PDB file of C-alpha atoms in Angstrom:
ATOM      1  CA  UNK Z   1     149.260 110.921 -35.172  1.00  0.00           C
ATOM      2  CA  UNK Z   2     151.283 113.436 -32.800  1.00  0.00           C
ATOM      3  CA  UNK Z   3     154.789 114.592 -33.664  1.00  0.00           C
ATOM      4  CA  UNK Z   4     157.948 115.906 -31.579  1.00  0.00           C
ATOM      5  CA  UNK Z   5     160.298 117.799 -33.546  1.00  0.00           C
ATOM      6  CA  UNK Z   6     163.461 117.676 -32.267  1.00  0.00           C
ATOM      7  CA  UNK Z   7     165.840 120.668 -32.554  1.00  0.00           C
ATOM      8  CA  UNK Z   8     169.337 121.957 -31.205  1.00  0.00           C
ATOM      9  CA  UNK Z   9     169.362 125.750 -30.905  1.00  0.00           C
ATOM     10  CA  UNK Z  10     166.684 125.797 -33.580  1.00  0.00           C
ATOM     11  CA  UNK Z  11     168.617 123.487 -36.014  1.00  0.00           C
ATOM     12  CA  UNK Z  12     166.361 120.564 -36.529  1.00  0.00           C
ATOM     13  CA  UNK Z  13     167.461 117.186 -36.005  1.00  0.00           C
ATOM     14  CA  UNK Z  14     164.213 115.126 -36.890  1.00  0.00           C
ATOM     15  CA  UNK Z  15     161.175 114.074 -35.406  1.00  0.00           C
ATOM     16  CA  UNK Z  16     159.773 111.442 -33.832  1.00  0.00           C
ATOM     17  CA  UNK Z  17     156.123 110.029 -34.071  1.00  0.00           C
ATOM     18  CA  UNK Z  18     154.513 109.217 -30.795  1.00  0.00           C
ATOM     19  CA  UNK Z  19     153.171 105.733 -32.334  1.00  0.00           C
ATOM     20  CA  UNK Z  20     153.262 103.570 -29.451  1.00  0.00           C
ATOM     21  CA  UNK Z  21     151.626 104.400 -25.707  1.00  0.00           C
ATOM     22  CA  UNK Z  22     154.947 104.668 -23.838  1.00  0.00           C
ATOM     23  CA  UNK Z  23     158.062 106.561 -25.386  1.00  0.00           C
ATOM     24  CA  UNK Z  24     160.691 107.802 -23.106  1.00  0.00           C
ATOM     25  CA  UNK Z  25     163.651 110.392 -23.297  1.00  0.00           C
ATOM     26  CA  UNK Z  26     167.155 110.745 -21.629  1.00  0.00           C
ATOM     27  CA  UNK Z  27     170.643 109.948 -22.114  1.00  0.00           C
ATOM     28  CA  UNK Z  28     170.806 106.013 -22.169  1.00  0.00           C
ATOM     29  CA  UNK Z  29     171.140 105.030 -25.643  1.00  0.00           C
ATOM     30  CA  UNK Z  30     168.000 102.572 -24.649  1.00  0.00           C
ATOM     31  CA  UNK Z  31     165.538 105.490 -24.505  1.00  0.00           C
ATOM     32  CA  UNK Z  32     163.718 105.952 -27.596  1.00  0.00           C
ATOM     33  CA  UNK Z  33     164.361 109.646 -28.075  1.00  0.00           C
ATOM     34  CA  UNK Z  34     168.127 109.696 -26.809  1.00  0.00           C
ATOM     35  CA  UNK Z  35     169.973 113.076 -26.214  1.00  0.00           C
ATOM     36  CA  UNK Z  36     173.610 112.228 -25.512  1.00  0.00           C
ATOM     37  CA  UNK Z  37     174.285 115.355 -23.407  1.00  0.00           C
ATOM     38  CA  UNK Z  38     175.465 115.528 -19.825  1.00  0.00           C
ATOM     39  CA  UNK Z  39     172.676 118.096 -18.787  1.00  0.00           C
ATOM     40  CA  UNK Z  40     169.869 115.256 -19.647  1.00  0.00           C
ATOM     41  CA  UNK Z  41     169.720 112.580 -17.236  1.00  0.00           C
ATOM     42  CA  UNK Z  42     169.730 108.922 -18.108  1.00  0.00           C
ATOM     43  CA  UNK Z  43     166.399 108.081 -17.910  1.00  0.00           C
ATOM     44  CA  UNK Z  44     164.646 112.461 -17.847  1.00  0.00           C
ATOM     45  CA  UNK Z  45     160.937 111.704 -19.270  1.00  0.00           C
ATOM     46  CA  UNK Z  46     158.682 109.899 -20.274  1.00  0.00           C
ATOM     47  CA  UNK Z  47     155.397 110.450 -22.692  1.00  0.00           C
ATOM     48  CA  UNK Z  48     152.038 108.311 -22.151  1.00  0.00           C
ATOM     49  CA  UNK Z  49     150.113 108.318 -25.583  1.00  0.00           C
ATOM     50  CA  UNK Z  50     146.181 107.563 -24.950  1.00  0.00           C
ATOM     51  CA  UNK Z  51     144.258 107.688 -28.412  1.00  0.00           C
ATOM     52  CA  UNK Z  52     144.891 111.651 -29.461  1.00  0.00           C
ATOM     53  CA  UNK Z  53     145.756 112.770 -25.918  1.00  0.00           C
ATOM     54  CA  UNK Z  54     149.686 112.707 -25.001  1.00  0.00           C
ATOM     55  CA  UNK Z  55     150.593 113.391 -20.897  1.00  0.00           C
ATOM     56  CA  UNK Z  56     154.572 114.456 -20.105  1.00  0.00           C
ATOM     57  CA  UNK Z  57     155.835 113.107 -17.342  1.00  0.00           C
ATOM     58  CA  UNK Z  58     159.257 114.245 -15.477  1.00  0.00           C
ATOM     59  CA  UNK Z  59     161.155 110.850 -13.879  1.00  0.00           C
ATOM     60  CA  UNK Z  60     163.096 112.895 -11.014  1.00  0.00           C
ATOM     61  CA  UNK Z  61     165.546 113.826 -13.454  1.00  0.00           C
ATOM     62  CA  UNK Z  62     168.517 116.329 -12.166  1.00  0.00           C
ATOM     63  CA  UNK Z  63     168.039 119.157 -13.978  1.00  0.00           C
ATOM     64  CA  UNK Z  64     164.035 119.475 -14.445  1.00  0.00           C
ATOM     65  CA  UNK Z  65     161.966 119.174 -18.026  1.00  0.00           C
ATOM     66  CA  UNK Z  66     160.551 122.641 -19.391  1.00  0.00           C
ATOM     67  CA  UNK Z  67     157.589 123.372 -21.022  1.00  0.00           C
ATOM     68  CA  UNK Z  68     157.024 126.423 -22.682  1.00  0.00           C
ATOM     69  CA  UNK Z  69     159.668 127.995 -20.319  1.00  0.00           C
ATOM     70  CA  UNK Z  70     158.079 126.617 -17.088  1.00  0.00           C
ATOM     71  CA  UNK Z  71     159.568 123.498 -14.683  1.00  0.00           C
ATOM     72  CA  UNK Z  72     156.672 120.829 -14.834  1.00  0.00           C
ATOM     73  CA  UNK Z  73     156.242 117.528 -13.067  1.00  0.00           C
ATOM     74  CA  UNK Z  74     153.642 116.071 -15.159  1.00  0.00           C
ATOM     75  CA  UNK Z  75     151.830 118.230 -18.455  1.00  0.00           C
ATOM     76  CA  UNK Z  76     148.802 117.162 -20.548  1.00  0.00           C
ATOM     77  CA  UNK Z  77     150.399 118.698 -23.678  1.00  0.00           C
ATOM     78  CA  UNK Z  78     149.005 120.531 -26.444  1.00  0.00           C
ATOM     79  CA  UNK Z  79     149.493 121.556 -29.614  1.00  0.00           C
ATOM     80  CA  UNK Z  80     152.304 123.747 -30.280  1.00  0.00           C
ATOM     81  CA  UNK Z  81     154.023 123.078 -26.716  1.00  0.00           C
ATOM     82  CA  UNK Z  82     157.672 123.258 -26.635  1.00  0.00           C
ATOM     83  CA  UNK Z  83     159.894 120.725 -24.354  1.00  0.00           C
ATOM     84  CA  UNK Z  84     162.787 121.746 -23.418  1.00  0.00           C
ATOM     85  CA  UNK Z  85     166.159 119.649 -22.254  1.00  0.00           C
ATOM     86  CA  UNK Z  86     168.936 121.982 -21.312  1.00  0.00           C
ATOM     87  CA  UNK Z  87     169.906 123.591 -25.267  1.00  0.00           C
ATOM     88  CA  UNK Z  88     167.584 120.717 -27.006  1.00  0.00           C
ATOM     89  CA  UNK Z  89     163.891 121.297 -27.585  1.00  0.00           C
ATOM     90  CA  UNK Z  90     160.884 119.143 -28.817  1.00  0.00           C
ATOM     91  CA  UNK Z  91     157.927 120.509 -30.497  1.00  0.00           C
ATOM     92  CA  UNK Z  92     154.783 118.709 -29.953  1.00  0.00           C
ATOM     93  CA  UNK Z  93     152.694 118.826 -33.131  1.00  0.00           C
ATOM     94  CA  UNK Z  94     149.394 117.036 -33.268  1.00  0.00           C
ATOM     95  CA  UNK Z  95     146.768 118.332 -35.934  1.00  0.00           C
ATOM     96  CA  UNK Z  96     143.975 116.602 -34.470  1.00  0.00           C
ATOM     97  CA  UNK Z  97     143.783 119.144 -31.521  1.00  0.00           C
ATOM     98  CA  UNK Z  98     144.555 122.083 -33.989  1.00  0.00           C
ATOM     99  CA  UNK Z  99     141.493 121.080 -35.266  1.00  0.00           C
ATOM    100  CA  UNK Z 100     139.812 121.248 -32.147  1.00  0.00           C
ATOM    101  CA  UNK Z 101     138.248 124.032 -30.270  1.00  0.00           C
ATOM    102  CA  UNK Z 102     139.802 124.302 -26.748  1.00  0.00           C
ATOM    103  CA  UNK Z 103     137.645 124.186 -23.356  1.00  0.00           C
ATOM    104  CA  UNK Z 104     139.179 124.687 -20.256  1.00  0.00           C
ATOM    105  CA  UNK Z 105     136.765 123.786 -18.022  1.00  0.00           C
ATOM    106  CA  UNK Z 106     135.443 120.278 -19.212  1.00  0.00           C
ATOM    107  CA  UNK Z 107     131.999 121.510 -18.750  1.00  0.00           C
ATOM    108  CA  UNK Z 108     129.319 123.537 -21.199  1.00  0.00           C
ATOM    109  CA  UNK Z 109     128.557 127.168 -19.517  1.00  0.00           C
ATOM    110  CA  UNK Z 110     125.419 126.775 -17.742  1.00  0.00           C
ATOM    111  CA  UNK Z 111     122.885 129.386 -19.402  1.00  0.00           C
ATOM    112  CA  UNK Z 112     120.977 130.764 -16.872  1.00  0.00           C
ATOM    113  CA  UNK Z 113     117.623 132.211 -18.104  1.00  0.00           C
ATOM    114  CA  UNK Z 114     116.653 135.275 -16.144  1.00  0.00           C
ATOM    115  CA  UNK Z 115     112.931 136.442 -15.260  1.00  0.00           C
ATOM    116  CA  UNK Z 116     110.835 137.554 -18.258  1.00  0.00           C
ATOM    117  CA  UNK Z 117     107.710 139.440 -19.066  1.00  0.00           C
ATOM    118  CA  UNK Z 118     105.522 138.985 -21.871  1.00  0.00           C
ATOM    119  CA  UNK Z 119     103.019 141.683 -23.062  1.00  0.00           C
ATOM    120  CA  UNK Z 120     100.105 141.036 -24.612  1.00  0.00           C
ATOM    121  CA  UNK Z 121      98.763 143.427 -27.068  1.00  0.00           C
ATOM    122  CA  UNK Z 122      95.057 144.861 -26.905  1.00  0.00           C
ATOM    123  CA  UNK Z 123      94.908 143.328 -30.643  1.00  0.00           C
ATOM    124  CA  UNK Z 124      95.804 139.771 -29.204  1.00  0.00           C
ATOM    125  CA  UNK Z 125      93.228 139.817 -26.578  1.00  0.00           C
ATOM    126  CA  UNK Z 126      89.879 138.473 -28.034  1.00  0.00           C
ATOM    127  CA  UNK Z 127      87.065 138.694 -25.676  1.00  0.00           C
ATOM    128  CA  UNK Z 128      83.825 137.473 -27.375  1.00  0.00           C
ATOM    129  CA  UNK Z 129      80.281 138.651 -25.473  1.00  0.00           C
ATOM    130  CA  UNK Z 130      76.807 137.272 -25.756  1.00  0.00           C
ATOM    131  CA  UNK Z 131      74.232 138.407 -28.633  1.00  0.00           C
ATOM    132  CA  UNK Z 132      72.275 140.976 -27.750  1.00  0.00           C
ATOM    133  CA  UNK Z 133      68.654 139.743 -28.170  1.00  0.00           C
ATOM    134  CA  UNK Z 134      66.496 142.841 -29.125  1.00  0.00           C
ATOM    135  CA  UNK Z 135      62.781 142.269 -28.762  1.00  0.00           C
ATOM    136  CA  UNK Z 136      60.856 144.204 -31.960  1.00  0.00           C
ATOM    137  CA  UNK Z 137      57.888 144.273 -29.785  1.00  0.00           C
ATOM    138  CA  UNK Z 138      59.265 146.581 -27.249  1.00  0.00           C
ATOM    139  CA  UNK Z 139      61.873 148.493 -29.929  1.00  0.00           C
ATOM    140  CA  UNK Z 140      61.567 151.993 -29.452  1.00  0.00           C
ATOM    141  CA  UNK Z 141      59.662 154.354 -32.445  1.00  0.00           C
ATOM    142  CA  UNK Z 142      62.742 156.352 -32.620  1.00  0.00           C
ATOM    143  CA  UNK Z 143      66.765 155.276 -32.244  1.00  0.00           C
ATOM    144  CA  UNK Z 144      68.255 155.796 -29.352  1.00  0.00           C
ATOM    145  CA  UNK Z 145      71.971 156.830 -29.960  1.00  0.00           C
ATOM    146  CA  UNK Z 146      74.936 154.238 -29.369  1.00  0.00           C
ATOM    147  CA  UNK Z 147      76.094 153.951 -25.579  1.00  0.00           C
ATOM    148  CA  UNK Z 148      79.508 155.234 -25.168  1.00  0.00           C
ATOM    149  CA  UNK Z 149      82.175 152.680 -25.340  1.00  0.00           C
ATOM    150  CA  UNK Z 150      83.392 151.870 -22.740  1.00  0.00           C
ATOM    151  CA  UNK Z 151      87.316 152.559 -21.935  1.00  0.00           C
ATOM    152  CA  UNK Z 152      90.060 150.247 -22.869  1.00  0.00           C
ATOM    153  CA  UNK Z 153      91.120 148.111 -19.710  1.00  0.00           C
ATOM    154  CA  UNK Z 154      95.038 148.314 -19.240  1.00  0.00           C
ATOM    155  CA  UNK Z 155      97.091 145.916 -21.488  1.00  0.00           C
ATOM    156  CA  UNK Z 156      97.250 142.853 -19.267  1.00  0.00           C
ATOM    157  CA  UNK Z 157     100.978 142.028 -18.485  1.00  0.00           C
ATOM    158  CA  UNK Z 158     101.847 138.184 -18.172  1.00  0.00           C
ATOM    159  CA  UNK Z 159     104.475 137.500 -15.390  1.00  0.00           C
ATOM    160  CA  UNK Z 160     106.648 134.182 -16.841  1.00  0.00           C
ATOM    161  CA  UNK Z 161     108.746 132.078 -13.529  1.00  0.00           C
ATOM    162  CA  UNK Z 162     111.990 132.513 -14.091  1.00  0.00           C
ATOM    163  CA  UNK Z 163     113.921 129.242 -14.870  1.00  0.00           C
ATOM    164  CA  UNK Z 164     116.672 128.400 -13.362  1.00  0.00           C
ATOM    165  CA  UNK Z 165     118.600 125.109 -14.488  1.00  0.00           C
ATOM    166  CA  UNK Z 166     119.875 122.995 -11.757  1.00  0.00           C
ATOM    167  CA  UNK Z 167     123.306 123.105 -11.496  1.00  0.00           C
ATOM    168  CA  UNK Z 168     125.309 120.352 -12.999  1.00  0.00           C
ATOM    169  CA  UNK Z 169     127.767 119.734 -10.698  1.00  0.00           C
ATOM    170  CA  UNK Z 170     130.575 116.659 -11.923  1.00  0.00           C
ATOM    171  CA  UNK Z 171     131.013 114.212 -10.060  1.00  0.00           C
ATOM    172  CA  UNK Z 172     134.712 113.089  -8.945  1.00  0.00           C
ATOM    173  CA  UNK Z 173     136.029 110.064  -9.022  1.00  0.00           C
ATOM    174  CA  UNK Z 174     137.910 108.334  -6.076  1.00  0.00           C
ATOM    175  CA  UNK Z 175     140.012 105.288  -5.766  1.00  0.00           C
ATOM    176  CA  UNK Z 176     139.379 103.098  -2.543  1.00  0.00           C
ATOM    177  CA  UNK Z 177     142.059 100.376  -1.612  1.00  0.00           C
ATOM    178  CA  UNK Z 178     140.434  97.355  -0.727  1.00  0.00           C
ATOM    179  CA  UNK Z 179     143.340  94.624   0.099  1.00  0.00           C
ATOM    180  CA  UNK Z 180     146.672  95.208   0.012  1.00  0.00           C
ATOM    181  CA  UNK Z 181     149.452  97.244   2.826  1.00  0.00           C
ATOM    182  CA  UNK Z 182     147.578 100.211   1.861  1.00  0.00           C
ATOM    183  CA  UNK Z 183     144.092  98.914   2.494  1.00  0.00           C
ATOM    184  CA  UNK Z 184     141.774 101.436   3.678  1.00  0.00           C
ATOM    185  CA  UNK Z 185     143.167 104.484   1.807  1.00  0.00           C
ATOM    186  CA  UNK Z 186     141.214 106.786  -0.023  1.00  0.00           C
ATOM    187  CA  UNK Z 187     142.546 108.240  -3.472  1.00  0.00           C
ATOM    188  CA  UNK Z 188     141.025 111.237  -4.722  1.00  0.00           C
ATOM    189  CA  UNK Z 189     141.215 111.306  -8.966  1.00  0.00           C
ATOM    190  CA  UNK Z 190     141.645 115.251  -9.515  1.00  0.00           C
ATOM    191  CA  UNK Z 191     144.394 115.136 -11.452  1.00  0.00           C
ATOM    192  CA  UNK Z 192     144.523 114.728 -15.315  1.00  0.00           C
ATOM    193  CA  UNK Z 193     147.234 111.688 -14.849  1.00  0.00           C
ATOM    194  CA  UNK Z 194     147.189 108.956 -11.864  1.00  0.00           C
ATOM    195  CA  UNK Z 195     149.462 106.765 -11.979  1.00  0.00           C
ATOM    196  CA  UNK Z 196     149.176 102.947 -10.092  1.00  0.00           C
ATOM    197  CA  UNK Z 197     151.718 100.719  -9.889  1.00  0.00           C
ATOM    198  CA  UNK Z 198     155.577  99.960  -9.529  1.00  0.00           C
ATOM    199  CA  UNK Z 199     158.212 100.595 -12.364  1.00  0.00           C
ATOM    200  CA  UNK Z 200     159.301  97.688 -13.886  1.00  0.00           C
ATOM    201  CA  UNK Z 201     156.136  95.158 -12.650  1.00  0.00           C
ATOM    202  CA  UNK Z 202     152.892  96.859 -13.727  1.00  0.00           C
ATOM    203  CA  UNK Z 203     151.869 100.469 -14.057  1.00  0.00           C
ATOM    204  CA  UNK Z 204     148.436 101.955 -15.443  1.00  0.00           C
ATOM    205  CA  UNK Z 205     147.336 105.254 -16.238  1.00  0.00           C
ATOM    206  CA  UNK Z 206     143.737 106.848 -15.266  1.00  0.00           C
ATOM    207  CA  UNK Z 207     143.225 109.606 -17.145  1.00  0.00           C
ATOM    208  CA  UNK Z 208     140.512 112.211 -16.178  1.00  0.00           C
ATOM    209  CA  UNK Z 209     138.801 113.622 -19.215  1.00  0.00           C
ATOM    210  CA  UNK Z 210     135.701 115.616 -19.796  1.00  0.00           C
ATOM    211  CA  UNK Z 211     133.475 112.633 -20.525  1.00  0.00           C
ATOM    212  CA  UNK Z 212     134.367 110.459 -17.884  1.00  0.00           C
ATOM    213  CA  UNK Z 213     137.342 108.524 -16.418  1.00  0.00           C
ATOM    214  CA  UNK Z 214     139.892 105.699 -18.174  1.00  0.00           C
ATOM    215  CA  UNK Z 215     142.382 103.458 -17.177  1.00  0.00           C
ATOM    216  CA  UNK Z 216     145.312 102.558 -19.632  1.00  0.00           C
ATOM    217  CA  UNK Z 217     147.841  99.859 -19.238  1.00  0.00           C
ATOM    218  CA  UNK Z 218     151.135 101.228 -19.500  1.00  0.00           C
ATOM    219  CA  UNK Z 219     153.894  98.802 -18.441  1.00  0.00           C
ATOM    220  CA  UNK Z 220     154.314  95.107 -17.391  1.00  0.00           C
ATOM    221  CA  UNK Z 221     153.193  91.857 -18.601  1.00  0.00           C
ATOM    222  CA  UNK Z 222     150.033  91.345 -17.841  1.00  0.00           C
ATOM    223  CA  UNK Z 223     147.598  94.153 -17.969  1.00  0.00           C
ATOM    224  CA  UNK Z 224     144.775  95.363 -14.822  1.00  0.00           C
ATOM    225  CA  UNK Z 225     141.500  93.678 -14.133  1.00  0.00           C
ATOM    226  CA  UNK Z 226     138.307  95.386 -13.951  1.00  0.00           C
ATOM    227  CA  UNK Z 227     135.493  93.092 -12.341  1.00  0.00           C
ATOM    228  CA  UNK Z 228     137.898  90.397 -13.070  1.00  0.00           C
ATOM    229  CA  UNK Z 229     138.217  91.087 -16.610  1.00  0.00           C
ATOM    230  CA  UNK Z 230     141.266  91.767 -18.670  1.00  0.00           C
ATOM    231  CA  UNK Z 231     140.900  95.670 -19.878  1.00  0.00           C
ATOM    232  CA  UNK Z 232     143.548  95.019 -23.118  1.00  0.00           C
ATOM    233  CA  UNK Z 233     145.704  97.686 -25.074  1.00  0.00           C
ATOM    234  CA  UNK Z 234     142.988 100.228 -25.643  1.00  0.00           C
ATOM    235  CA  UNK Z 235     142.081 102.374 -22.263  1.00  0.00           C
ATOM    236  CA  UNK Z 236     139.262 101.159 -20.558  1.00  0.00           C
ATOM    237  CA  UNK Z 237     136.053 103.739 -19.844  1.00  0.00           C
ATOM    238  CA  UNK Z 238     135.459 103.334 -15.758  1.00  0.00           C
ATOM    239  CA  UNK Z 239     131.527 103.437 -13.856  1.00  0.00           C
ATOM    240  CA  UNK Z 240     130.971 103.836 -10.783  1.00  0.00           C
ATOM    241  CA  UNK Z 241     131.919 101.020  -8.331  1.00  0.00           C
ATOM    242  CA  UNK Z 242     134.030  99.279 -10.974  1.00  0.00           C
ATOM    243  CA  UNK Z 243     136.432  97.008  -9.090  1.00  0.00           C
ATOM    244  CA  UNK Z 244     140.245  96.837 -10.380  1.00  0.00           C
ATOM    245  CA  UNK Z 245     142.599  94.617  -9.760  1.00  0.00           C
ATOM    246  CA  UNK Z 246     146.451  96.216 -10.043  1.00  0.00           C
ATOM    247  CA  UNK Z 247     149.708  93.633  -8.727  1.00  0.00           C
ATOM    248  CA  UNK Z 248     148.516  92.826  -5.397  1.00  0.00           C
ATOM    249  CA  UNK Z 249     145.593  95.550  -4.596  1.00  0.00           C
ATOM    250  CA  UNK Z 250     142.338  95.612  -5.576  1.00  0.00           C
ATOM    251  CA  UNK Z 251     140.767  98.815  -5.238  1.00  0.00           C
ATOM    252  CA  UNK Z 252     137.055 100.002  -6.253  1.00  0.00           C
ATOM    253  CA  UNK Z 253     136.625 102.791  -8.239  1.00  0.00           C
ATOM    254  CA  UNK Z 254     133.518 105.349  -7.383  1.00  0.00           C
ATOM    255  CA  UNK Z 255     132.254 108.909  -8.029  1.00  0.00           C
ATOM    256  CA  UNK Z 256     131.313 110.877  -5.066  1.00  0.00           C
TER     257      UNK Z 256
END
């Protein structure tokens, strides 16, 4: 489970475990990390937990959120990142990703195998002739001497194709409104977080992660539809032409 360590100047003041989906940060005493300072704003942050993967998210707050000395609107965070709130600072500690080796990209590095050439060795080459059929009749009295051998043909070289992989190109996913005052739009998914929604009546989360797209239900009473089906706590793996119904929109999901 991930950690924030919470510290004042590098005092530490305790940490917090991120054991529930939604955990948010500010000055209200109804936030569940509250830092009574006047340079935090009432309601500064927010933090969406998804299984081991935790996504920062700045709520307009006056003064900005840091991480790792850099103003952020929304971070995927990682292990080791420092959040920073005016003088306090949160550490966010999850083993699971120490444990893991990092890849940028998403994607394996496509191996491209280049054009080869194998050589065949005179010893390898096995050429077998016919008999030769001497007739004792017509053998001569006396031996003739051995013909001359004849000379070694050049060591055949085999050319191999090369072989080039197909590229793997991923395929991104889009959102399009079907009903709804915004029917028609297109949404393009190339951003780790999307959120859908309105505060305080239902929001979800799609998450874009190297193995394919989710949707999490983050806030309101009841949770999104896909193909008419309730998704529950646990985010929901998308396909392709999945249809989700979201308040009053339905929208179908699709790669392209």
């Amino acid at each position: 489970m991930a950690k924030l360590h919470f510290s004042l100047e590098g005092n530490s003041l305790g940490e917090f475990s991120l054991d529930k989906e939604r955990t948010t940060i500010g000055r209200r005493p109804t936030n569940d990390i509250h830092i009574d300072n006047l340079s935090v704003s009432g309601d500064h942050a927010v933090i969406l937990t998804i299984g081991n993967d935790s996504f920062l998210e700045d709520l307009n707050s006056t003064n900005g959120t840091l991480v790792n000395k850099k103003v952020i609107k929304k971070h995927v965070l990682h292990h080791g990142d420092v959040i920073e709130f005016g003088k306090y600072q949160l550490k966010y500690v999850n083993k699971t990703q120490e444990k893991m080796p990092t890849n940028h990209g998403g994607f394996e590095n496509t191996v491209v195998m280049r054009p080869a050439k194998l050589v065949v060795s005179p010893e390898e080459v096995k050429v077998e002739q016919a008999p030769k059929v001497t007739s004792v009749a017509n053998a001569p009295l006396e031996s003739k001497p051995a013909p001359a051998p004849a000379p070694a043909e050049p060591t055949p070289i085999v050319e191999l194709m090369p072989v080039i992989p197909t590229e793997v190109i991923p395929k991104l996913g889009h959102l399009q409104i079907l009903s709804g005052t915004n029917s028609g739009q297109d949404i393009v998914l190339n951003k780790t977080l999307t959120t859908l929604g309105k505060p305080g009546i239902q929001i979800a989360v799609i998450t874009k992660r190297p193995h394919g797209y989710f949707i999490s239900h983050v806030e309101g009473e009841s949770h999104p539809l896909v193909n008419r089906q309730n998704i529950g706590a646990q985010a929901y793996a998308l396909s392709d032409h999945d249809v989700i119904d979201l308040i009053d929109h339905k929208m179908e999901f699709y790669l392209s």
